[in-house]
Every structure is written in structure tokens, then in C-alpha cells.
Amino acid sequence: MLKVAQSGQQVSVQPAVLESNGENVLFEVTARVPARHLKKGAAYGLNLRYAYDTGLREDTLGRLSFVSGEYVYDEENKDLLVLKKQLAFPYTPAKSPGELLALPEARELKPKGKRVKGKEFRVARGIVSTGQLVVRQDMAIALLVDNVDNNMSGTRVLPFFFDAGKAEIRNYLGTNVAALEDFIEANQRTEKVMIVAGHSPDSLDSHDQRLADKRVLALQKYYKNRVDTDSYLNRVRDIDFETEAYHRRWDLFLSKVQQSALKPAQVDSVLLLINDTPGTYAQKEKSLHKLSYFDYLEQYIYPVMRFGTVAVQYTAPKRYDSEIYLLSKKIVEKQLEADALTPEELRYSATLTPLLAEKQRIYETSAATTGRWEAYHNLGVVLLQRSEKEVSDKVRRAYLRRSAVNFTLAAHRNPTANMFYRVATAYHRAGDKLEALQNYDYAIKLGGPRPVLDKVFADKAALEIEIGQLDDALGSLSYSSKSYQNTMNRALIYLLKGNYPGATGIYQEALALKPNDPLAYYCLAVVAARQKDEAQMGQNLRRAVQLDRKFASRAVEDLEFAEYAKGKVFLEVLR
């Protein structure tokens, strides 16, 4: 049975050379064998595995088994059986180069039946990693500077967000419950509390005409209850409460639209629809549904219209800062209570030492004792800086994940697009891609300055390419500016989708933005190789190697050039 099956066997893989698709390697194996091999009570099959690291490691991928119900007869040759199977395994750089191997086997189908194995053979090579040539230009994240001032009075503003159609205060993503509790427990002398709340235009939120009032009352009741139970310095009757509910406020909606990543023409059309089109509030909201980009409004604008804001005016006693550093060291070493310094003074003391480890301990103490977002933010920055000095990938990722956690704590206390962008950046660098994607998405929903949203969408697109979501990446790029990063990533999408003329044109645009860029020339060489244009491939690869020698070693191992690896053009380029 084994001999008959192997005598006319044909095994092919699509793609012929395995390639990464985001975080996975996806491919389809097609096997054809003579139908005359079939015997009752036995089956022929191919056991598949992917071997790499010079054969020392492998991924077991499963079996193609010619049993009833699994195969069909070949349409062109009824003497052949055909079996197709889609397979996948996780991609890591260590798995390239490697090879897909098949081990033929005939076996009896009964329990503990006999097995006869043939000679293992190679089905395909792998892995082409062109999909990993994503460009992401990290922006340096600086520490927040604390200017210590004797006058410690101020206003604390805490945003809250509600679920659609509800007025209950939620205690998960996008709220400041913990920050508000920490502030009340800190017992700053409170003079005035201002509370406002609004609603989104959709029917679920706006059908209840008193929903904004209910949200104001919920926040006011919560604040008063916490003062009664947790504050010894303040009393509810001594605090001046000022409240306002925003009903059907198109101006708030339009303000968010103008701070969004929508194109100027799209923003103008929304402004025109709301300001110059006759109709009731509900009619105008229904008109928004007809816009081709309504999904952006629904996903990124509506959620942040379901808001409430608590602003607290407070005063704190004055103090001088001549002994700040000495006192901070004693606080860190637990020789003094944390209230020996103000939160600002404790954070400021971290700037008085050049040692990252000492800065980290000060910010850890500040975060633990004050719960302020600035402390969590600066702790995240210091952990990010420490990760950059680590050689071990394991230790580096641990620092990055701790950095992301602290940025998250800061962002929940000060929810802005920029803060959640920093959370996403840390998770992205750590390789935690799902968490990064969620935080990029939340940063967009909060809205903010155009330069911030440009960078958020740009890095979100880069991540979407990395995980194989090419169409989503194109959508994100459409909301971002025409930067070098975005141009290179758009060209990569065209390359991966097989639009080689389009990819060539866009890579040329990238070279116009950044002349003599070796990566752009290398990618153009890949495009030429896929188009079977050896001369153009050699010309672009030569330019890339001249600009950066590391591309020579990459090209030697890159299966994109396997067809040309022994040719005269390729060998001359790498001399």
C-alpha cells in the first residue's frame, strides 16, 4: 500500500515558499495519490512537521490521511485522489530558515494496528519574512517636569465615562473612581466642587431627556458619600457644589469631531450637516448615519460624549523646599512618613539624582503614597529607559510590561489620547500586541491634537500589519498623515497584497521623503525579485548594501532571493 501510494504521489504547497502572515505562517498543502492504493481497514497518510534551527527543533503540524470523507477524486484524472488541508503555525524569527517535511505512512485502522513508514522528504522551504519589514519610528517619552511651588492651591479635574443609556458610575476602563477616592482621602482643604455631565446623540442615550441630570446626581451623590466616610478635614455642608447637565449640545459633539482624525472635508461636512441643515435633534442624528464614515463617529466620538466631569478647587499649606532631596531619601527608606513632602516635592526629588534605579524607587514611593498620575507616568518612563539598557530580551520585556502597567494607571487617572498612546507604545514594544491594539483604539476614541492622533493611527497601522490585518492597516493609514513611516508601510501592504507596480511607486515616494534610505531600496529589490526582474533586483539590492552593509547578510538568508542566490548578479552585489 505504501509503495503504490508513493509511486504516483504529488505534493504541493501554496505558497511554494512559506511566508509569515502577521504572527502566523499560513499555507495549504495539496496531496495527490493513486486511487488504486486504497485497501479496506488501512489508510495512507503524510505526517507533516516544520523543522528549524538546523533540525534541532520542530513544530508538529498534523497529518493528511486518505480515509473516507477526507479526499475527493481528481477532476482531470479519476485515477488520482486529492486531499487539501490548510495549516498554520506561530511565526518567530528563529524559525527562518527551516523546511516543511512530510513522512509517508501506511497504517492499519484498528487499535494498535501495524504502521509502515516511508522516507521523509521536503515539501517546502521557509520562512519569507517580508511581512515583518514594518517601519515604526519610536518617539522618545520624556519625564514630566515638576516645578515645586510654595503655593499649592489648584483645581483637580477628573473625567468619568458612562455606558450607553446608563447613569451608574462604572469602575473599569475610562473612569477615575480610584483617583477621586485617593484625592478625597488625601484631605486637601476643598472649597468648591463643580460637576457637569452630558450624553451622546444616539437614541440609546438621548431618549431619556433626564439622563444627563441623572449622571450629574450620581457623581454628586458619590462625592458626598465619600467625603462623609473618608475625609476628616472636609464636611459636605462646607463645600460649595455647582452642577450643570448638558442637554442636546451639538457644540460639544462638534468640538470632539474637530479634534478627531477625520479628514478636513469630512469635518466640514459634519459641521454643515449640524449647523446649516434644518431639522430636529433626532433628525440630524439620523442624518449622521448616512455618512460613509459614520462608523468612525459611532466608534470614536459617541462613547466620549457619555461623560461626566468633577472639578475640585482646593488649597494646601505652604512649605519651603531646601531639604527636599534629604527628606525624599528618608521617605524612600521609610524613616519618615510620606506626608513630610508634598506629592510635587517628592516627584521633584527624583530629578535631583542621575541614577535610574534611585529615580525608580522615588517614583514607586510617590505612586504608592499619593496615587497621582504624574508619579505613575514618570515611573513608566524610567522603566522604559531601563528596558533600553537591557541585553536580555526576557528582562527587557519585563521592564516594558511594568512600564505599560504604570502608564495604564496614569492614563486612568488622566485619560487623554496621549496617555493611552503611551500605554499602547509600551505594550507594542513588549510584543503584547492585543493589549497595544486596544489602547491605540482607546486613545483614538478620546480624541486630541492632530499630531498625536496622526502618530496613534500610524503606529496602530504598523501593528495591524505585524498581526496580518492588512485591510485594517489601510483604514488606519487613511486617517494619518503622509509621513515616511506611513508611506513605507503602505508600500509594504501593496507588496504583500501582490500589487507590485503600486508598491514600486510608493517606495519611490518614500525615497523622496528620505533619500538614500537602505530599507526602501531593499524592499524595491524584493519587489523586483517577485516580478522576476533580475537586473532591477540587482540594482536596488546593490544600492541597499552600499548604504548599509547589514542588508548583505539579510539578503543571503532571505528566501525572496533564493532563485537568484547562485546567479552572477546576486553574487556580484554582495562582494
Coordinates of C-alpha atoms in Angstrom, one line a residue:
M1 CA 0.0 0.0 0.0
L2 CA 2.8 2.4 0.9
K3 CA 4.7 1.7 -2.4
V4 CA 1.6 2.1 -4.6
A5 CA 0.6 5.4 -2.9
Q6 CA 4.1 6.8 -3.2
S7 CA 4.6 5.6 -6.9
G8 CA 2.4 8.4 -8.3
Q9 CA 2.3 10.8 -5.4
Q10 CA 2.3 14.6 -6.0
V11 CA 2.6 17.0 -3.0
S12 CA 2.5 20.8 -3.4
V13 CA 2.2 23.8 -1.1
Q14 CA 0.7 27.2 -1.7
P15 CA 2.6 29.5 -1.3
A16 CA 5.5 27.5 -2.7
V17 CA 7.9 29.1 -0.2
L18 CA 6.3 29.5 3.3
E19 CA 5.9 33.1 4.4
S20 CA 4.8 34.9 7.6
N21 CA 1.3 36.4 7.8
G22 CA 1.3 38.5 10.8
E23 CA 2.1 36.3 13.8
N24 CA 1.4 33.1 12.0
V25 CA 2.6 31.1 8.9
L26 CA -0.4 30.1 6.9
F27 CA -0.3 27.7 4.0
E28 CA -2.3 25.0 2.1
V29 CA -1.0 21.5 1.3
T30 CA -2.4 19.6 -1.6
A31 CA -1.6 15.9 -2.0
R32 CA -2.5 13.6 -4.9
V33 CA -2.0 9.8 -4.8
P34 CA -3.1 6.9 -7.0
A35 CA -6.6 5.7 -6.1
R36 CA -5.6 2.0 -6.5
H37 CA -3.6 2.2 -3.2
L38 CA -6.9 2.1 -1.3
K39 CA -7.4 -1.0 0.9
K40 CA -10.1 -1.8 3.4
G41 CA -9.1 -1.4 7.1
A42 CA -6.0 0.6 6.3
A43 CA -5.1 4.1 5.3
Y44 CA -2.2 6.0 3.8
G45 CA -1.2 9.4 5.1
L46 CA 1.5 12.1 5.3
N47 CA 2.7 13.3 8.8
L48 CA 3.8 16.9 8.5
R49 CA 6.3 18.8 10.6
Y50 CA 8.3 22.1 10.3
A51 CA 12.0 21.6 11.3
Y52 CA 14.3 24.6 12.0
D53 CA 17.4 25.5 13.9
T54 CA 19.5 23.0 11.9
G55 CA 16.9 20.4 12.6
L56 CA 17.2 20.6 16.4
R57 CA 13.7 22.0 16.9
E58 CA 10.4 21.4 15.2
D59 CA 6.6 22.1 15.1
T60 CA 4.4 19.1 14.6
L61 CA 1.6 20.2 12.2
G62 CA -0.7 17.1 11.9
R63 CA -1.5 14.5 9.3
L64 CA -3.1 14.3 5.8
S65 CA -4.9 11.0 6.0
F66 CA -6.6 9.3 2.9
V67 CA -9.6 8.0 4.7
S68 CA -13.2 8.1 3.5
G69 CA -14.7 11.5 3.7
E70 CA -11.3 13.3 3.7
Y71 CA -10.4 13.0 0.0
V72 CA -12.1 13.6 -3.4
Y73 CA -11.3 12.3 -6.9
D74 CA -9.2 14.5 -9.2
E75 CA -11.5 16.2 -11.8
E76 CA -8.9 15.7 -14.6
N77 CA -7.6 12.3 -13.6
K78 CA -10.1 10.0 -11.9
D79 CA -7.3 7.6 -11.1
L80 CA -5.9 10.1 -8.5
L81 CA -7.3 11.0 -5.1
V82 CA -6.9 14.6 -3.9
L83 CA -6.7 15.9 -0.4
K84 CA -6.3 19.5 0.6
K85 CA -5.6 20.9 4.1
Q86 CA -5.0 24.4 5.4
L87 CA -2.4 24.5 8.2
A88 CA -0.7 27.1 10.3
F89 CA 2.0 27.5 13.0
P90 CA 3.2 30.5 15.0
Y91 CA 6.0 32.6 13.4
T92 CA 9.1 33.6 15.2
P93 CA 12.4 34.9 13.6
A94 CA 14.2 31.8 14.9
K95 CA 12.1 29.6 12.5
S96 CA 13.8 31.0 9.4
P97 CA 15.4 29.3 7.7
G98 CA 13.6 25.9 8.0
E99 CA 11.8 23.3 6.0
L100 CA 8.4 21.7 5.8
L101 CA 8.8 17.9 5.9
A102 CA 6.4 15.1 5.1
L103 CA 6.8 11.5 6.4
P104 CA 4.7 8.9 4.4
E105 CA 3.0 6.2 6.5
A106 CA 0.6 3.3 5.9
R107 CA -1.3 2.0 8.9
E108 CA -4.0 -0.4 10.0
L109 CA -7.0 1.4 11.3
K110 CA -7.6 -1.0 14.2
P111 CA -6.3 -0.2 17.7
K112 CA -2.6 -0.9 17.9
G113 CA -2.5 -1.7 14.2
K114 CA 0.7 -2.0 12.3
R115 CA 2.4 1.0 10.8
V116 CA 4.9 1.2 7.9
K117 CA 6.8 4.4 7.3
G118 CA 8.4 5.6 4.1
K119 CA 11.3 8.1 3.6
E120 CA 10.7 11.6 4.8
F121 CA 11.0 14.3 2.1
R122 CA 11.0 18.1 1.9
V123 CA 7.8 19.8 0.7
A124 CA 8.7 23.4 1.0
R125 CA 11.2 25.8 2.4
G126 CA 10.5 28.7 4.8
I127 CA 10.1 31.3 6.0
V128 CA 9.9 34.5 3.9
S129 CA 9.6 37.3 6.5
T130 CA 9.0 40.3 4.2
G131 CA 5.8 41.0 6.2
Q132 CA 8.0 41.9 9.2
L133 CA 9.6 44.8 7.3
V134 CA 7.3 47.2 9.1
V135 CA 8.5 50.7 9.9
R136 CA 7.8 52.2 13.3
Q137 CA 9.7 55.2 14.4
D138 CA 9.5 55.4 18.2
M139 CA 9.2 58.8 19.8
A140 CA 11.2 59.4 22.9
I141 CA 9.0 59.8 26.0
A142 CA 10.3 62.4 28.4
L143 CA 9.7 62.7 32.2
L144 CA 7.2 65.2 33.3
V145 CA 8.9 68.2 34.9
D146 CA 7.6 69.1 38.4
N147 CA 8.1 72.8 39.2
V148 CA 7.9 73.0 43.0
D149 CA 5.8 76.0 44.1
N150 CA 5.1 77.2 47.6
N151 CA 1.6 77.9 46.5
M152 CA -0.1 74.5 46.5
S153 CA -3.6 75.6 45.7
G154 CA -5.2 74.4 42.5
T155 CA -8.0 72.7 40.7
R156 CA -8.2 68.9 40.2
V157 CA -10.2 67.8 37.1
L158 CA -11.4 64.2 36.9
P159 CA -13.3 62.9 33.8
F160 CA -15.7 60.0 34.0
F161 CA -17.4 58.0 31.3
F162 CA -20.8 56.1 31.3
D163 CA -22.2 53.2 29.5
A164 CA -24.8 54.0 26.8
G165 CA -28.2 54.8 28.3
K166 CA -27.0 54.4 31.9
A167 CA -26.1 56.7 34.7
E168 CA -24.4 54.3 37.0
I169 CA -20.7 55.0 37.8
R170 CA -18.5 52.3 36.4
N171 CA -15.2 51.2 37.9
Y172 CA -13.4 49.9 34.8
L173 CA -11.7 51.4 31.7
G174 CA -12.1 55.1 31.3
T175 CA -13.1 56.0 34.8
N176 CA -11.4 58.0 37.6
V177 CA -13.1 56.3 40.7
A178 CA -9.8 55.4 42.3
A179 CA -8.3 58.8 41.6
L180 CA -11.3 60.6 43.1
E181 CA -11.2 58.3 46.2
D182 CA -7.4 59.0 46.6
F183 CA -8.0 62.7 46.3
I184 CA -10.7 62.8 49.0
E185 CA -8.7 60.6 51.3
A186 CA -5.7 63.0 50.9
N187 CA -7.7 65.6 52.8
Q188 CA -6.8 68.7 50.8
R189 CA -9.0 71.5 52.0
T190 CA -11.8 71.7 49.5
E191 CA -13.6 74.9 48.7
K192 CA -15.7 74.1 45.7
V193 CA -16.8 71.1 43.6
M194 CA -18.1 71.6 40.0
I195 CA -19.9 68.7 38.3
V196 CA -21.1 68.5 34.7
A197 CA -22.4 65.6 32.6
G198 CA -23.7 65.1 29.1
H199 CA -25.0 62.4 26.7
S200 CA -24.3 61.2 23.2
P201 CA -26.6 62.0 20.3
D202 CA -27.6 58.3 19.6
S203 CA -31.1 57.2 20.5
L204 CA -30.0 54.9 23.3
D205 CA -28.6 57.9 25.2
S206 CA -30.8 60.7 24.1
H207 CA -34.2 59.0 24.5
D208 CA -34.1 59.7 28.3
Q209 CA -34.3 63.5 28.5
R210 CA -33.1 63.5 32.1
L211 CA -30.1 61.1 31.6
A212 CA -27.5 63.9 31.8
D213 CA -29.2 65.1 35.1
K214 CA -29.1 61.6 36.5
R215 CA -25.4 61.4 35.7
V216 CA -24.7 64.7 37.5
L217 CA -26.7 63.5 40.5
A218 CA -24.9 60.1 40.5
L219 CA -21.5 61.9 40.6
Q220 CA -22.6 64.4 43.3
K221 CA -24.1 61.7 45.5
Y222 CA -20.9 59.6 45.2
Y223 CA -18.7 62.5 46.0
K224 CA -20.7 63.5 49.1
N225 CA -20.8 59.9 50.4
R226 CA -17.0 59.6 50.1
V227 CA -16.5 62.9 51.9
D228 CA -18.8 61.7 54.7
T229 CA -16.9 58.4 55.1
D230 CA -13.3 59.2 54.2
S231 CA -12.5 62.8 54.9
Y232 CA -11.7 64.2 58.4
L233 CA -10.8 67.7 57.2
N234 CA -13.8 68.5 54.9
R235 CA -17.5 68.4 55.6
V236 CA -20.2 68.3 52.9
R237 CA -22.0 71.3 54.3
D238 CA -18.9 73.5 54.0
I239 CA -18.3 72.6 50.3
D240 CA -19.9 74.7 47.6
F241 CA -21.4 72.3 44.9
E242 CA -22.1 73.7 41.5
T243 CA -23.7 71.4 38.9
E244 CA -24.8 71.6 35.3
A245 CA -26.3 69.0 32.9
Y246 CA -25.6 69.4 29.2
H247 CA -28.7 68.6 27.1
R248 CA -28.5 68.1 23.3
R249 CA -25.3 70.1 23.0
W250 CA -24.2 69.8 19.4
D251 CA -21.3 72.2 20.2
L252 CA -19.7 69.6 22.4
F253 CA -20.1 67.0 19.7
L254 CA -18.7 69.3 17.0
S255 CA -15.7 70.1 19.3
K256 CA -14.9 66.4 19.5
V257 CA -15.3 66.0 15.7
Q258 CA -12.8 68.9 15.2
Q259 CA -10.3 67.1 17.5
S260 CA -10.7 63.8 15.7
A261 CA -8.7 62.1 12.9
L262 CA -11.4 62.7 10.3
K263 CA -10.2 64.5 7.1
P264 CA -10.9 68.3 6.9
A265 CA -13.5 67.7 4.2
Q266 CA -15.3 65.2 6.4
V267 CA -15.2 67.5 9.4
D268 CA -16.6 70.3 7.3
S269 CA -19.5 68.1 6.1
V270 CA -20.4 67.2 9.7
L271 CA -20.3 70.9 10.6
L272 CA -22.5 71.8 7.6
L273 CA -25.0 69.0 8.4
I274 CA -25.4 70.0 12.1
N275 CA -25.2 73.8 11.7
D276 CA -26.9 74.5 8.4
T277 CA -29.3 71.7 7.9
P278 CA -32.9 72.2 9.2
G279 CA -34.5 69.5 11.4
T280 CA -34.9 68.4 14.9
Y281 CA -32.1 67.0 17.1
A282 CA -33.2 63.4 16.4
Q283 CA -33.5 64.0 12.6
K284 CA -30.0 65.5 12.5
E285 CA -28.6 62.5 14.4
K286 CA -30.3 60.1 11.9
S287 CA -28.7 62.1 9.0
L288 CA -25.3 61.3 10.5
H289 CA -26.0 57.6 9.9
K290 CA -26.0 58.3 6.2
L291 CA -22.4 59.4 6.2
S292 CA -19.9 56.9 4.8
Y293 CA -17.7 57.5 7.8
F294 CA -20.5 57.2 10.4
D295 CA -18.7 54.1 11.9
Y296 CA -15.9 56.5 13.0
L297 CA -18.4 58.8 14.8
E298 CA -20.1 55.8 16.4
Q299 CA -16.9 54.1 17.5
Y300 CA -14.7 57.0 18.5
I301 CA -16.9 60.1 19.1
Y302 CA -20.2 58.9 20.6
P303 CA -18.6 57.0 23.6
V304 CA -16.8 60.1 24.9
M305 CA -20.0 62.2 24.7
R306 CA -21.3 60.0 27.5
F307 CA -19.2 61.9 30.0
G308 CA -19.2 63.4 33.4
T309 CA -16.5 65.7 34.9
V310 CA -15.7 66.5 38.5
A311 CA -13.5 69.6 39.1
V312 CA -12.4 70.3 42.7
Q313 CA -10.9 73.6 43.9
Y314 CA -8.6 73.0 46.9
T315 CA -5.8 74.6 48.9
A316 CA -2.8 73.1 50.7
P317 CA -0.4 74.5 53.2
K318 CA 2.7 76.3 52.0
R319 CA 6.2 74.8 52.6
Y320 CA 9.8 75.6 51.5
D321 CA 11.9 73.0 49.6
S322 CA 15.5 73.4 51.0
E323 CA 15.6 69.9 52.3
I324 CA 13.6 68.1 49.6
Y325 CA 16.2 65.6 48.5
L326 CA 17.2 64.6 52.0
L327 CA 13.6 64.2 53.1
S328 CA 12.8 62.2 50.0
K329 CA 15.6 59.7 50.7
K330 CA 14.3 59.3 54.3
I331 CA 10.8 58.7 52.9
V332 CA 12.0 56.1 50.5
E333 CA 13.9 54.4 53.3
K334 CA 10.8 54.5 55.5
Q335 CA 12.5 56.7 58.1
L336 CA 9.8 59.4 57.6
E337 CA 6.1 59.4 56.6
A338 CA 5.3 60.3 53.0
D339 CA 3.5 63.5 54.1
A340 CA 6.8 65.1 55.0
L341 CA 6.8 66.3 51.4
T342 CA 4.0 67.3 49.1
P343 CA 3.4 64.9 46.1
E344 CA 5.0 67.5 43.8
E345 CA 8.1 67.8 46.0
L346 CA 8.6 64.1 46.2
R347 CA 8.4 63.7 42.5
Y348 CA 10.7 66.7 42.0
S349 CA 13.3 65.0 44.2
A350 CA 13.7 62.3 41.6
T351 CA 15.2 64.8 39.2
L352 CA 18.0 65.5 41.7
T353 CA 19.7 62.1 41.0
P354 CA 21.1 60.8 37.8
L355 CA 20.7 57.1 38.8
L356 CA 17.7 55.4 37.1
A357 CA 17.4 52.9 40.0
E358 CA 17.1 55.7 42.5
K359 CA 14.6 57.6 40.3
Q360 CA 12.6 54.4 40.1
R361 CA 12.5 53.9 43.9
I362 CA 11.4 57.6 44.4
Y363 CA 8.6 57.3 41.8
E364 CA 7.5 54.0 43.2
T365 CA 7.2 55.6 46.7
S366 CA 5.4 58.6 45.2
A367 CA 2.9 56.4 43.3
A368 CA 2.3 54.2 46.3
T369 CA 1.7 57.1 48.8
T370 CA 0.0 59.6 46.6
G371 CA -1.6 57.7 43.7
R372 CA -1.0 60.7 41.4
W373 CA -1.0 60.1 37.7
E374 CA 2.2 62.1 37.3
A375 CA 4.1 59.6 39.6
Y376 CA 2.8 56.6 37.6
H377 CA 3.7 58.3 34.3
N378 CA 7.2 59.1 35.4
L379 CA 7.7 55.6 36.8
G380 CA 6.6 54.3 33.4
V381 CA 9.2 56.5 31.7
V382 CA 12.0 55.4 34.0
L383 CA 11.1 51.7 33.5
L384 CA 11.1 52.3 29.7
Q385 CA 14.6 53.9 30.0
R386 CA 15.8 50.9 32.0
S387 CA 14.5 48.5 29.4
E388 CA 16.6 50.2 26.7
K389 CA 19.8 49.4 28.6
E390 CA 19.0 45.6 29.0
V391 CA 20.7 43.0 26.8
S392 CA 18.4 40.1 27.8
D393 CA 15.1 40.1 25.9
K394 CA 13.3 38.5 28.8
V395 CA 14.4 41.2 31.3
R396 CA 13.7 43.9 28.7
R397 CA 10.1 42.7 28.1
A398 CA 9.6 42.5 31.8
Y399 CA 10.6 46.2 32.2
L400 CA 8.4 47.1 29.3
R401 CA 5.3 45.3 30.7
R402 CA 5.8 47.0 34.1
S403 CA 6.2 50.3 32.2
A404 CA 2.9 49.7 30.4
V405 CA 1.1 48.9 33.7
N406 CA 2.2 52.2 35.2
F407 CA 1.3 54.1 32.1
T408 CA -2.2 52.5 32.3
L409 CA -2.5 53.6 36.0
A410 CA -1.5 57.1 34.9
A411 CA -3.9 57.1 32.0
H412 CA -6.9 56.0 34.1
R413 CA -6.2 59.0 36.4
N414 CA -5.6 61.4 33.5
P415 CA -7.4 59.9 30.4
T416 CA -6.1 61.6 27.3
A417 CA -5.2 60.3 23.9
N418 CA -1.5 61.0 24.6
M419 CA -1.6 59.0 27.8
F420 CA -3.2 55.9 26.3
Y421 CA -0.9 56.2 23.3
R422 CA 2.0 55.8 25.8
V423 CA 0.3 52.7 27.2
A424 CA 0.0 51.3 23.7
T425 CA 3.6 52.1 22.9
A426 CA 5.0 50.2 25.9
Y427 CA 2.8 47.1 25.2
H428 CA 3.8 47.3 21.5
R429 CA 7.5 47.4 22.3
A430 CA 7.0 44.4 24.7
G431 CA 5.3 42.4 22.0
D432 CA 1.9 42.3 23.8
K433 CA 0.0 43.1 20.6
L434 CA -3.6 42.7 21.7
E435 CA -3.2 45.0 24.6
A436 CA -1.4 47.5 22.4
L437 CA -4.2 47.4 19.8
Q438 CA -6.9 48.0 22.5
N439 CA -5.0 51.0 23.9
Y440 CA -4.3 52.5 20.5
D441 CA -8.1 52.2 19.9
Y442 CA -8.9 53.9 23.2
A443 CA -6.5 56.8 22.5
I444 CA -8.3 57.4 19.3
K445 CA -11.7 57.4 21.0
L446 CA -10.6 60.0 23.5
G447 CA -9.6 62.4 20.6
G448 CA -6.9 65.0 20.9
P449 CA -4.5 67.2 18.9
R450 CA -4.0 66.2 15.3
P451 CA -0.2 65.4 15.6
V452 CA -1.0 63.0 18.5
L453 CA -3.8 61.2 16.5
D454 CA -1.5 61.1 13.4
K455 CA 1.1 59.1 15.4
V456 CA -1.5 56.9 17.1
F457 CA -3.0 55.9 13.8
A458 CA 0.4 55.5 12.2
D459 CA 1.6 53.1 14.9
K460 CA -1.8 51.3 15.0
A461 CA -1.4 50.6 11.3
A462 CA 2.2 49.3 11.9
L463 CA 0.8 46.9 14.5
E464 CA -2.0 45.8 12.2
I465 CA 0.5 44.9 9.5
E466 CA 2.5 42.9 12.1
I467 CA -0.5 40.8 13.0
G468 CA -1.6 40.4 9.4
Q469 CA -4.7 42.7 9.3
L470 CA -3.7 44.5 6.1
D471 CA -7.1 45.9 5.3
D472 CA -7.5 47.3 8.8
A473 CA -4.0 48.9 8.4
L474 CA -5.0 50.6 5.2
G475 CA -8.0 52.0 7.1
S476 CA -5.8 53.4 9.9
L477 CA -3.3 54.9 7.4
S478 CA -6.2 56.8 5.7
Y479 CA -6.6 58.8 8.9
S480 CA -2.9 59.6 9.3
S481 CA -0.5 62.0 7.6
K482 CA 1.8 61.2 4.7
S483 CA 5.0 60.6 6.7
Y484 CA 7.9 58.4 5.9
Q485 CA 6.7 55.7 8.3
N486 CA 3.2 55.6 6.7
T487 CA 4.5 55.7 3.2
M488 CA 6.8 52.7 3.8
N489 CA 4.1 50.8 5.5
R490 CA 1.5 51.5 2.8
A491 CA 4.0 50.3 0.2
L492 CA 4.6 47.1 2.2
I493 CA 0.8 46.4 2.2
Y494 CA 0.8 46.7 -1.6
L495 CA 3.8 44.4 -1.8
L496 CA 2.2 41.8 0.5
K497 CA -1.1 42.0 -1.5
G498 CA 0.8 41.4 -4.8
N499 CA 0.3 44.9 -6.3
Y500 CA 3.9 45.2 -7.3
P501 CA 3.6 48.3 -9.6
G502 CA 1.8 50.1 -6.9
A503 CA 4.4 49.1 -4.3
T504 CA 7.2 50.3 -6.5
G505 CA 5.6 53.7 -6.9
I506 CA 5.0 54.2 -3.2
Y507 CA 8.6 53.1 -2.3
Q508 CA 9.8 55.8 -4.7
E509 CA 7.7 58.3 -2.7
A510 CA 9.4 57.1 0.5
L511 CA 12.8 57.7 -1.1
A512 CA 11.6 61.3 -2.0
L513 CA 10.8 61.8 1.7
K514 CA 14.0 60.1 2.9
P515 CA 16.7 59.9 0.2
N516 CA 19.3 57.2 0.4
D517 CA 17.1 55.0 2.6
P518 CA 18.6 51.5 2.5
L519 CA 15.4 49.8 3.6
A520 CA 13.4 51.3 0.8
Y521 CA 16.0 50.1 -1.8
Y522 CA 16.0 46.6 -0.2
C523 CA 12.2 46.5 -0.4
L524 CA 12.4 47.6 -4.1
A525 CA 14.8 44.7 -4.7
V526 CA 12.2 42.3 -3.2
V527 CA 9.5 43.7 -5.4
A528 CA 11.8 43.3 -8.5
A529 CA 12.6 39.7 -7.4
R530 CA 8.9 38.8 -7.2
Q531 CA 8.4 40.3 -10.7
K532 CA 11.3 38.1 -12.0
D533 CA 13.3 41.3 -12.9
E534 CA 16.8 40.2 -12.1
A535 CA 18.5 43.3 -13.4
Q536 CA 16.3 45.7 -11.4
M537 CA 16.6 43.4 -8.3
G538 CA 20.4 43.6 -8.5
Q539 CA 20.5 47.4 -9.0
N540 CA 18.3 48.1 -5.9
L541 CA 20.0 45.5 -3.8
R542 CA 23.4 46.9 -4.6
R543 CA 22.2 50.4 -3.5
A544 CA 20.8 49.0 -0.2
V545 CA 24.1 47.1 0.6
Q546 CA 26.2 50.2 -0.3
L547 CA 24.2 52.3 2.2
D548 CA 24.0 49.7 4.9
R549 CA 26.1 46.5 4.9
K550 CA 23.7 44.6 7.2
F551 CA 21.4 44.1 4.2
A552 CA 24.0 41.9 2.6
S553 CA 23.8 39.3 5.3
R554 CA 20.0 39.6 5.3
A555 CA 19.8 39.1 1.6
V556 CA 21.9 35.9 1.8
E557 CA 19.3 34.3 4.2
D558 CA 16.2 35.9 2.6
L559 CA 14.2 33.3 0.6
E560 CA 12.9 36.1 -1.5
F561 CA 16.2 35.9 -3.4
A562 CA 16.6 32.1 -3.3
E563 CA 16.0 31.9 -7.1
Y564 CA 18.9 34.3 -7.7
A565 CA 21.3 33.3 -4.9
K566 CA 23.7 31.4 -7.1
G567 CA 23.5 33.8 -10.1
K568 CA 26.2 36.2 -11.2
V569 CA 24.2 39.4 -10.5
F570 CA 23.4 38.4 -6.9
L571 CA 27.0 37.3 -6.1
E572 CA 28.5 40.5 -7.6
V573 CA 26.1 42.6 -5.5
L574 CA 27.3 41.0 -2.2
R575 CA 31.0 41.2 -2.9

